[in-house]
Amino acid sequence: MKVQVCIIGGGPSGLLLAQLLHRRGIATALLEKHPRAYVLARIRAGVLEHGFAALMREAGCGERMDREGEIHHGLLVAHDGRVDRIDLARLTGGSSVMVYGQTELTRDLYEARDRMGGITLHNAEDATPHDLTSDAPYVTWREGDTRHRIDCDYVIGADGFHGVCRPAIPRAVLREYERVYPFGWFGVLSRTRPVSPELIYVNHPRGFALCSLRSQVLSRYYLQVPLSDRVEEWSDDAFWTELRARLPAEVAARLETGPSIEKSIAPLRSFVAEPMRWGRLFLAGDAAHIVPPTGARGLNTAASDIYYLYHALADHYLKGDDAGLEGYSARALARVWKAQRFSWWLTMLLHRFPDSTEYDRRLQRTELEYLFSSENAQRALAENYVGLPF
Ligand code: APR
Ligand code: PHB
């Protein structure tokens, strides 16, 4: 089989790129190592910046998002016995975010790909890119005992943090930057009415908490927990009790609780790999960078990679212009690092660090006081939260 672009990884990055390219008549194949049901069972983030939402519409996948997603014009921060609001719309001259689950978005992308008859190969085992520095790269994979091969012009590594594409770049070329945080986020999804129409980020002496939502009948809550905690050790009751203890009293009083639909603990990590291109391999999304979820940048940073890569490949195939491909890594990384900075800053601002000193805690309180006393500081938060321009 021969295609123009072979995409490894059927998460949001790979799917969105495949969809955008397909619409411009560029032939793609998409390899995903898991069955679709497995990919669609993963509960991930749910805040889309407007640039991402625009890209979904451009991919012809925005209809359900626009119907069911919620536009949020602000967010709340509970700290030091107060609740302050960041007015995203006012501070950014009208920008907002779209609250729509990544799981739903991924489903929409798969369905759109099916409708267009795109090549999607699930259960692709041992996907391996070859000859990446030649002008005829190819990808092999296995399905049971049968080995397959796809020839292509370009390979896209959209295979997430644990994928095979980043390690295909020689150690001498690849630079990795990493920070691991000494805690995780325990997330619970429940069929309950959200406690607040807007997200509440909570800085509390017992640890960070977040009240989020998927819809008016589906809530998503998180607690900062030690990395040694196991989901099985946490009963639903224990989760709700701890969440209530971290919320302001008037919010805790109206918290609706119910059985959890999904529970998981995720570690927090900041990570960047450079460069994002090696020969004919281009990395995108979690394959190249990870952020802690605090600023909801993960999915959105994947989207900016896809935006640059989509335009670069379209320019190559439709105009014979390779400037976008040549500049992809530097351009994507410039925005990636800004998302790293913002996610790190918000994580430092809102969490309790086990090894922090009195000095560190005073500094954190001062940072929060400064934030809510300065319109400029709030604007800096807001412009990052709604998404820096692509
Ligand atoms: N071969 C084929 N597919 C693979 C391989 C492989 N060797 N390794 C991983 N995959 C698949 C995974 O099963 C997964 O479906 O690649 C996909 C990668 O998807 P994600 O991990 O969701 O990464 P990405 O598409 O870049 O999505 C952006 O940013 O912060 C996050 O939550 C956010 O997951 C979102 C991500
Ligand atoms: C979520 O709803 O899962 C969510 C929202 C905002 C974040 C992180 C996660 O910052």
PDB file of N, CA, C and O in Angstrom, residues 161-217:
ATOM      1  N   PHE A 161       2.714   9.708  24.390  1.00  0.00           N
ATOM      2  CA  PHE A 161       3.955   9.764  25.157  1.00  0.00           C
ATOM      3  C   PHE A 161       4.729   8.438  25.111  1.00  0.00           C
ATOM      4  O   PHE A 161       5.952   8.431  25.108  1.00  0.00           O
ATOM      5  N   HIS A 162       3.994   7.307  25.089  1.00  0.00           N
ATOM      6  CA  HIS A 162       4.657   5.993  25.145  1.00  0.00           C
ATOM      7  C   HIS A 162       4.819   5.369  23.754  1.00  0.00           C
ATOM      8  O   HIS A 162       5.036   4.155  23.640  1.00  0.00           O
ATOM      9  N   GLY A 163       4.711   6.173  22.723  1.00  0.00           N
ATOM     10  CA  GLY A 163       4.740   5.637  21.365  1.00  0.00           C
ATOM     11  C   GLY A 163       6.135   5.239  20.887  1.00  0.00           C
ATOM     12  O   GLY A 163       7.115   5.323  21.634  1.00  0.00           O
ATOM     13  N   VAL A 164       6.196   4.826  19.619  1.00  0.00           N
ATOM     14  CA  VAL A 164       7.454   4.312  19.051  1.00  0.00           C
ATOM     15  C   VAL A 164       8.175   5.350  18.193  1.00  0.00           C
ATOM     16  O   VAL A 164       9.319   5.136  17.791  1.00  0.00           O
ATOM     17  N   CYS A 165       7.515   6.462  17.884  1.00  0.00           N
ATOM     18  CA  CYS A 165       8.117   7.402  16.933  1.00  0.00           C
ATOM     19  C   CYS A 165       9.217   8.264  17.553  1.00  0.00           C
ATOM     20  O   CYS A 165      10.281   8.431  16.951  1.00  0.00           O
ATOM     21  N   ARG A 166       8.939   8.806  18.734  1.00  0.00           N
ATOM     22  CA  ARG A 166      10.000   9.627  19.346  1.00  0.00           C
ATOM     23  C   ARG A 166      11.287   8.824  19.532  1.00  0.00           C
ATOM     24  O   ARG A 166      12.377   9.300  19.183  1.00  0.00           O
ATOM     25  N   PRO A 167      11.204   7.571  20.046  1.00  0.00           N
ATOM     26  CA  PRO A 167      12.442   6.786  20.193  1.00  0.00           C
ATOM     27  C   PRO A 167      13.113   6.436  18.861  1.00  0.00           C
ATOM     28  O   PRO A 167      14.253   5.959  18.866  1.00  0.00           O
ATOM     29  N   ALA A 168      12.416   6.666  17.734  1.00  0.00           N
ATOM     30  CA  ALA A 168      13.055   6.395  16.433  1.00  0.00           C
ATOM     31  C   ALA A 168      14.068   7.480  16.076  1.00  0.00           C
ATOM     32  O   ALA A 168      14.886   7.303  15.169  1.00  0.00           O
ATOM     33  N   ILE A 169      14.007   8.599  16.794  1.00  0.00           N
ATOM     34  CA  ILE A 169      14.993   9.665  16.550  1.00  0.00           C
ATOM     35  C   ILE A 169      16.266   9.300  17.330  1.00  0.00           C
ATOM     36  O   ILE A 169      16.189   8.982  18.520  1.00  0.00           O
ATOM     37  N   PRO A 170      17.433   9.321  16.684  1.00  0.00           N
ATOM     38  CA  PRO A 170      18.658   8.881  17.371  1.00  0.00           C
ATOM     39  C   PRO A 170      18.927   9.692  18.646  1.00  0.00           C
ATOM     40  O   PRO A 170      18.639  10.883  18.692  1.00  0.00           O
ATOM     41  N   ARG A 171      19.446   9.014  19.664  1.00  0.00           N
ATOM     42  CA  ARG A 171      19.738   9.668  20.953  1.00  0.00           C
ATOM     43  C   ARG A 171      20.634  10.882  20.771  1.00  0.00           C
ATOM     44  O   ARG A 171      20.534  11.850  21.523  1.00  0.00           O
ATOM     45  N   ALA A 172      21.519  10.824  19.793  1.00  0.00           N
ATOM     46  CA  ALA A 172      22.462  11.928  19.610  1.00  0.00           C
ATOM     47  C   ALA A 172      21.756  13.186  19.093  1.00  0.00           C
ATOM     48  O   ALA A 172      22.283  14.293  19.208  1.00  0.00           O
ATOM     49  N   VAL A 173      20.589  13.009  18.518  1.00  0.00           N
ATOM     50  CA  VAL A 173      19.852  14.134  17.932  1.00  0.00           C
ATOM     51  C   VAL A 173      18.802  14.671  18.918  1.00  0.00           C
ATOM     52  O   VAL A 173      18.572  15.870  19.038  1.00  0.00           O
ATOM     53  N   LEU A 174      18.176  13.738  19.642  1.00  0.00           N
ATOM     54  CA  LEU A 174      17.028  14.075  20.474  1.00  0.00           C
ATOM     55  C   LEU A 174      17.458  14.689  21.812  1.00  0.00           C
ATOM     56  O   LEU A 174      18.335  14.164  22.482  1.00  0.00           O
ATOM     57  N   ARG A 175      16.801  15.795  22.187  1.00  0.00           N
ATOM     58  CA  ARG A 175      17.004  16.345  23.532  1.00  0.00           C
ATOM     59  C   ARG A 175      15.679  16.283  24.269  1.00  0.00           C
ATOM     60  O   ARG A 175      14.649  16.675  23.721  1.00  0.00           O
ATOM     61  N   GLU A 176      15.707  15.817  25.506  1.00  0.00           N
ATOM     62  CA  GLU A 176      14.471  15.723  26.270  1.00  0.00           C
ATOM     63  C   GLU A 176      14.584  16.555  27.540  1.00  0.00           C
ATOM     64  O   GLU A 176      15.612  16.529  28.210  1.00  0.00           O
ATOM     65  N   TYR A 177      13.536  17.294  27.832  1.00  0.00           N
ATOM     66  CA  TYR A 177      13.474  18.146  29.026  1.00  0.00           C
ATOM     67  C   TYR A 177      12.293  17.665  29.854  1.00  0.00           C
ATOM     68  O   TYR A 177      11.204  17.473  29.299  1.00  0.00           O
ATOM     69  N   GLU A 178      12.486  17.490  31.145  1.00  0.00           N
ATOM     70  CA  GLU A 178      11.415  16.888  31.929  1.00  0.00           C
ATOM     71  C   GLU A 178      11.355  17.409  33.360  1.00  0.00           C
ATOM     72  O   GLU A 178      12.378  17.698  33.960  1.00  0.00           O
ATOM     73  N   ARG A 179      10.139  17.537  33.877  1.00  0.00           N
ATOM     74  CA  ARG A 179       9.938  17.769  35.305  1.00  0.00           C
ATOM     75  C   ARG A 179       8.798  16.867  35.758  1.00  0.00           C
ATOM     76  O   ARG A 179       7.732  16.854  35.145  1.00  0.00           O
ATOM     77  N   VAL A 180       9.046  16.124  36.814  1.00  0.00           N
ATOM     78  CA  VAL A 180       8.007  15.238  37.344  1.00  0.00           C
ATOM     79  C   VAL A 180       7.549  15.838  38.665  1.00  0.00           C
ATOM     80  O   VAL A 180       8.373  16.251  39.481  1.00  0.00           O
ATOM     81  N   TYR A 181       6.247  15.946  38.872  1.00  0.00           N
ATOM     82  CA  TYR A 181       5.711  16.576  40.087  1.00  0.00           C
ATOM     83  C   TYR A 181       5.443  15.501  41.148  1.00  0.00           C
ATOM     84  O   TYR A 181       5.079  14.371  40.800  1.00  0.00           O
ATOM     85  N   PRO A 182       5.592  15.882  42.429  1.00  0.00           N
ATOM     86  CA  PRO A 182       5.506  14.858  43.488  1.00  0.00           C
ATOM     87  C   PRO A 182       4.072  14.573  43.935  1.00  0.00           C
ATOM     88  O   PRO A 182       3.811  14.454  45.128  1.00  0.00           O
ATOM     89  N   PHE A 183       3.140  14.514  43.010  1.00  0.00           N
ATOM     90  CA  PHE A 183       1.744  14.179  43.336  1.00  0.00           C
ATOM     91  C   PHE A 183       1.015  13.828  42.044  1.00  0.00           C
ATOM     92  O   PHE A 183       1.552  14.013  40.950  1.00  0.00           O
ATOM     93  N   GLY A 184      -0.207  13.315  42.208  1.00  0.00           N
ATOM     94  CA  GLY A 184      -1.027  12.991  41.041  1.00  0.00           C
ATOM     95  C   GLY A 184      -2.389  13.642  41.166  1.00  0.00           C
ATOM     96  O   GLY A 184      -2.691  14.305  42.165  1.00  0.00           O
ATOM     97  N   TRP A 185      -3.202  13.483  40.127  1.00  0.00           N
ATOM     98  CA  TRP A 185      -4.599  13.932  40.144  1.00  0.00           C
ATOM     99  C   TRP A 185      -5.477  12.693  40.136  1.00  0.00           C
ATOM    100  O   TRP A 185      -5.346  11.833  39.246  1.00  0.00           O
ATOM    101  N   PHE A 186      -6.355  12.648  41.127  1.00  0.00           N
ATOM    102  CA  PHE A 186      -7.346  11.582  41.212  1.00  0.00           C
ATOM    103  C   PHE A 186      -8.633  12.133  40.593  1.00  0.00           C
ATOM    104  O   PHE A 186      -9.225  13.075  41.119  1.00  0.00           O
ATOM    105  N   GLY A 187      -9.065  11.587  39.479  1.00  0.00           N
ATOM    106  CA  GLY A 187     -10.245  12.091  38.771  1.00  0.00           C
ATOM    107  C   GLY A 187     -11.440  11.169  38.940  1.00  0.00           C
ATOM    108  O   GLY A 187     -11.292   9.947  38.936  1.00  0.00           O
ATOM    109  N   VAL A 188     -12.605  11.772  39.118  1.00  0.00           N
ATOM    110  CA  VAL A 188     -13.859  11.014  39.209  1.00  0.00           C
ATOM    111  C   VAL A 188     -14.878  11.621  38.255  1.00  0.00           C
ATOM    112  O   VAL A 188     -15.032  12.846  38.205  1.00  0.00           O
ATOM    113  N   LEU A 189     -15.515  10.756  37.482  1.00  0.00           N
ATOM    114  CA  LEU A 189     -16.618  11.185  36.621  1.00  0.00           C
ATOM    115  C   LEU A 189     -17.901  10.675  37.268  1.00  0.00           C
ATOM    116  O   LEU A 189     -17.966   9.509  37.672  1.00  0.00           O
ATOM    117  N   SER A 190     -18.912  11.525  37.384  1.00  0.00           N
ATOM    118  CA  SER A 190     -20.157  11.056  38.015  1.00  0.00           C
ATOM    119  C   SER A 190     -21.370  11.660  37.319  1.00  0.00           C
ATOM    120  O   SER A 190     -21.304  12.796  36.826  1.00  0.00           O
ATOM    121  N   ARG A 191     -22.440  10.880  37.293  1.00  0.00           N
ATOM    122  CA  ARG A 191     -23.668  11.371  36.667  1.00  0.00           C
ATOM    123  C   ARG A 191     -24.428  12.222  37.677  1.00  0.00           C
ATOM    124  O   ARG A 191     -25.428  11.815  38.241  1.00  0.00           O
ATOM    125  N   THR A 192     -23.888  13.392  37.931  1.00  0.00           N
ATOM    126  CA  THR A 192     -24.484  14.325  38.900  1.00  0.00           C
ATOM    127  C   THR A 192     -24.461  15.704  38.264  1.00  0.00           C
ATOM    128  O   THR A 192     -23.678  15.953  37.339  1.00  0.00           O
ATOM    129  N   ARG A 193     -25.308  16.600  38.793  1.00  0.00           N
ATOM    130  CA  ARG A 193     -25.273  17.964  38.254  1.00  0.00           C
ATOM    131  C   ARG A 193     -24.011  18.669  38.746  1.00  0.00           C
ATOM    132  O   ARG A 193     -23.666  18.567  39.938  1.00  0.00           O
ATOM    133  N   PRO A 194     -23.307  19.386  37.863  1.00  0.00           N
ATOM    134  CA  PRO A 194     -22.086  20.073  38.284  1.00  0.00           C
ATOM    135  C   PRO A 194     -22.373  21.054  39.420  1.00  0.00           C
ATOM    136  O   PRO A 194     -23.424  21.680  39.444  1.00  0.00           O
ATOM    137  N   VAL A 195     -21.410  21.181  40.319  1.00  0.00           N
ATOM    138  CA  VAL A 195     -21.586  22.037  41.487  1.00  0.00           C
ATOM    139  C   VAL A 195     -21.567  23.524  41.111  1.00  0.00           C
ATOM    140  O   VAL A 195     -22.077  24.366  41.841  1.00  0.00           O
ATOM    141  N   SER A 196     -20.980  23.810  39.928  1.00  0.00           N
ATOM    142  CA  SER A 196     -20.855  25.217  39.524  1.00  0.00           C
ATOM    143  C   SER A 196     -20.958  25.287  38.005  1.00  0.00           C
ATOM    144  O   SER A 196     -20.446  24.406  37.309  1.00  0.00           O
ATOM    145  N   PRO A 197     -21.604  26.328  37.483  1.00  0.00           N
ATOM    146  CA  PRO A 197     -21.666  26.447  36.016  1.00  0.00           C
ATOM    147  C   PRO A 197     -20.285  26.708  35.409  1.00  0.00           C
ATOM    148  O   PRO A 197     -20.049  26.379  34.254  1.00  0.00           O
ATOM    149  N   GLU A 198     -19.364  27.290  36.188  1.00  0.00           N
ATOM    150  CA  GLU A 198     -17.993  27.518  35.696  1.00  0.00           C
ATOM    151  C   GLU A 198     -17.013  26.653  36.488  1.00  0.00           C
ATOM    152  O   GLU A 198     -17.274  26.307  37.643  1.00  0.00           O
ATOM    153  N   LEU A 199     -15.882  26.315  35.856  1.00  0.00           N
ATOM    154  CA  LEU A 199     -14.878  25.484  36.533  1.00  0.00           C
ATOM    155  C   LEU A 199     -14.364  26.202  37.778  1.00  0.00           C
ATOM    156  O   LEU A 199     -14.188  27.428  37.762  1.00  0.00           O
ATOM    157  N   ILE A 200     -14.123  25.433  38.842  1.00  0.00           N
ATOM    158  CA  ILE A 200     -13.508  26.013  40.046  1.00  0.00           C
ATOM    159  C   ILE A 200     -12.167  25.321  40.286  1.00  0.00           C
ATOM    160  O   ILE A 200     -12.113  24.100  40.495  1.00  0.00           O
ATOM    161  N   TYR A 201     -11.090  26.094  40.239  1.00  0.00           N
ATOM    162  CA  TYR A 201      -9.758  25.614  40.602  1.00  0.00           C
ATOM    163  C   TYR A 201      -9.546  25.989  42.073  1.00  0.00           C
ATOM    164  O   TYR A 201      -9.730  27.146  42.435  1.00  0.00           O
ATOM    165  N   VAL A 202      -9.140  24.988  42.886  1.00  0.00           N
ATOM    166  CA  VAL A 202      -9.087  25.212  44.336  1.00  0.00           C
ATOM    167  C   VAL A 202      -7.669  25.046  44.880  1.00  0.00           C
ATOM    168  O   VAL A 202      -7.059  23.980  44.730  1.00  0.00           O
ATOM    169  N   ASN A 203      -7.171  26.095  45.515  1.00  0.00           N
ATOM    170  CA  ASN A 203      -5.931  25.992  46.282  1.00  0.00           C
ATOM    171  C   ASN A 203      -6.332  25.863  47.744  1.00  0.00           C
ATOM    172  O   ASN A 203      -6.945  26.773  48.306  1.00  0.00           O
ATOM    173  N   HIS A 204      -6.020  24.730  48.366  1.00  0.00           N
ATOM    174  CA  HIS A 204      -6.448  24.473  49.748  1.00  0.00           C
ATOM    175  C   HIS A 204      -5.293  23.819  50.511  1.00  0.00           C
ATOM    176  O   HIS A 204      -4.511  23.069  49.916  1.00  0.00           O
ATOM    177  N   PRO A 205      -5.212  24.093  51.828  1.00  0.00           N
ATOM    178  CA  PRO A 205      -4.124  23.473  52.608  1.00  0.00           C
ATOM    179  C   PRO A 205      -4.115  21.945  52.507  1.00  0.00           C
ATOM    180  O   PRO A 205      -3.046  21.323  52.632  1.00  0.00           O
ATOM    181  N   ARG A 206      -5.258  21.310  52.249  1.00  0.00           N
ATOM    182  CA  ARG A 206      -5.274  19.843  52.124  1.00  0.00           C
ATOM    183  C   ARG A 206      -4.832  19.394  50.738  1.00  0.00           C
ATOM    184  O   ARG A 206      -4.673  18.177  50.503  1.00  0.00           O
ATOM    185  N   GLY A 207      -4.683  20.353  49.823  1.00  0.00           N
ATOM    186  CA  GLY A 207      -4.255  20.011  48.462  1.00  0.00           C
ATOM    187  C   GLY A 207      -5.209  20.609  47.445  1.00  0.00           C
ATOM    188  O   GLY A 207      -6.327  21.022  47.756  1.00  0.00           O
ATOM    189  N   PHE A 208      -4.753  20.618  46.193  1.00  0.00           N
ATOM    190  CA  PHE A 208      -5.521  21.174  45.078  1.00  0.00           C
ATOM    191  C   PHE A 208      -6.788  20.350  44.820  1.00  0.00           C
ATOM    192  O   PHE A 208      -6.820  19.136  45.058  1.00  0.00           O
ATOM    193  N   ALA A 209      -7.819  21.016  44.332  1.00  0.00           N
ATOM    194  CA  ALA A 209      -9.004  20.311  43.822  1.00  0.00           C
ATOM    195  C   ALA A 209      -9.523  21.069  42.609  1.00  0.00           C
ATOM    196  O   ALA A 209      -9.222  22.255  42.435  1.00  0.00           O
ATOM    197  N   LEU A 210     -10.264  20.375  41.765  1.00  0.00           N
ATOM    198  CA  LEU A 210     -10.852  21.008  40.578  1.00  0.00           C
ATOM    199  C   LEU A 210     -12.272  20.483  40.376  1.00  0.00           C
ATOM    200  O   LEU A 210     -12.498  19.270  40.421  1.00  0.00           O
ATOM    201  N   CYS A 211     -13.201  21.417  40.182  1.00  0.00           N
ATOM    202  CA  CYS A 211     -14.577  21.043  39.840  1.00  0.00           C
ATOM    203  C   CYS A 211     -14.763  21.363  38.365  1.00  0.00           C
ATOM    204  O   CYS A 211     -14.731  22.524  37.970  1.00  0.00           O
ATOM    205  N   SER A 212     -14.954  20.328  37.563  1.00  0.00           N
ATOM    206  CA  SER A 212     -15.177  20.522  36.137  1.00  0.00           C
ATOM    207  C   SER A 212     -16.438  19.766  35.743  1.00  0.00           C
ATOM    208  O   SER A 212     -17.148  19.216  36.586  1.00  0.00           O
ATOM    209  N   LEU A 213     -16.723  19.767  34.469  1.00  0.00           N
ATOM    210  CA  LEU A 213     -17.963  19.144  34.019  1.00  0.00           C
ATOM    211  C   LEU A 213     -17.835  18.691  32.577  1.00  0.00           C
ATOM    212  O   LEU A 213     -16.930  19.118  31.861  1.00  0.00           O
ATOM    213  N   ARG A 214     -18.736  17.824  32.191  1.00  0.00           N
ATOM    214  CA  ARG A 214     -18.839  17.416  30.798  1.00  0.00           C
ATOM    215  C   ARG A 214     -20.156  17.909  30.203  1.00  0.00           C
ATOM    216  O   ARG A 214     -20.266  18.122  29.024  1.00  0.00           O
ATOM    217  N   SER A 215     -21.190  18.005  31.060  1.00  0.00           N
ATOM    218  CA  SER A 215     -22.491  18.517  30.619  1.00  0.00           C
ATOM    219  C   SER A 215     -23.272  18.885  31.879  1.00  0.00           C
ATOM    220  O   SER A 215     -22.732  18.755  32.989  1.00  0.00           O
ATOM    221  N   GLN A 216     -24.486  19.274  31.718  1.00  0.00           N
ATOM    222  CA  GLN A 216     -25.271  19.670  32.888  1.00  0.00           C
ATOM    223  C   GLN A 216     -25.711  18.476  33.734  1.00  0.00           C
ATOM    224  O   GLN A 216     -26.314  18.647  34.795  1.00  0.00           O
ATOM    225  N   VAL A 217     -25.417  17.256  33.259  1.00  0.00           N
ATOM    226  CA  VAL A 217     -25.760  16.078  34.058  1.00  0.00           C
ATOM    227  C   VAL A 217     -24.540  15.194  34.326  1.00  0.00           C
ATOM    228  O   VAL A 217     -24.658  14.105  34.880  1.00  0.00           O
TER     229      VAL A 217
END
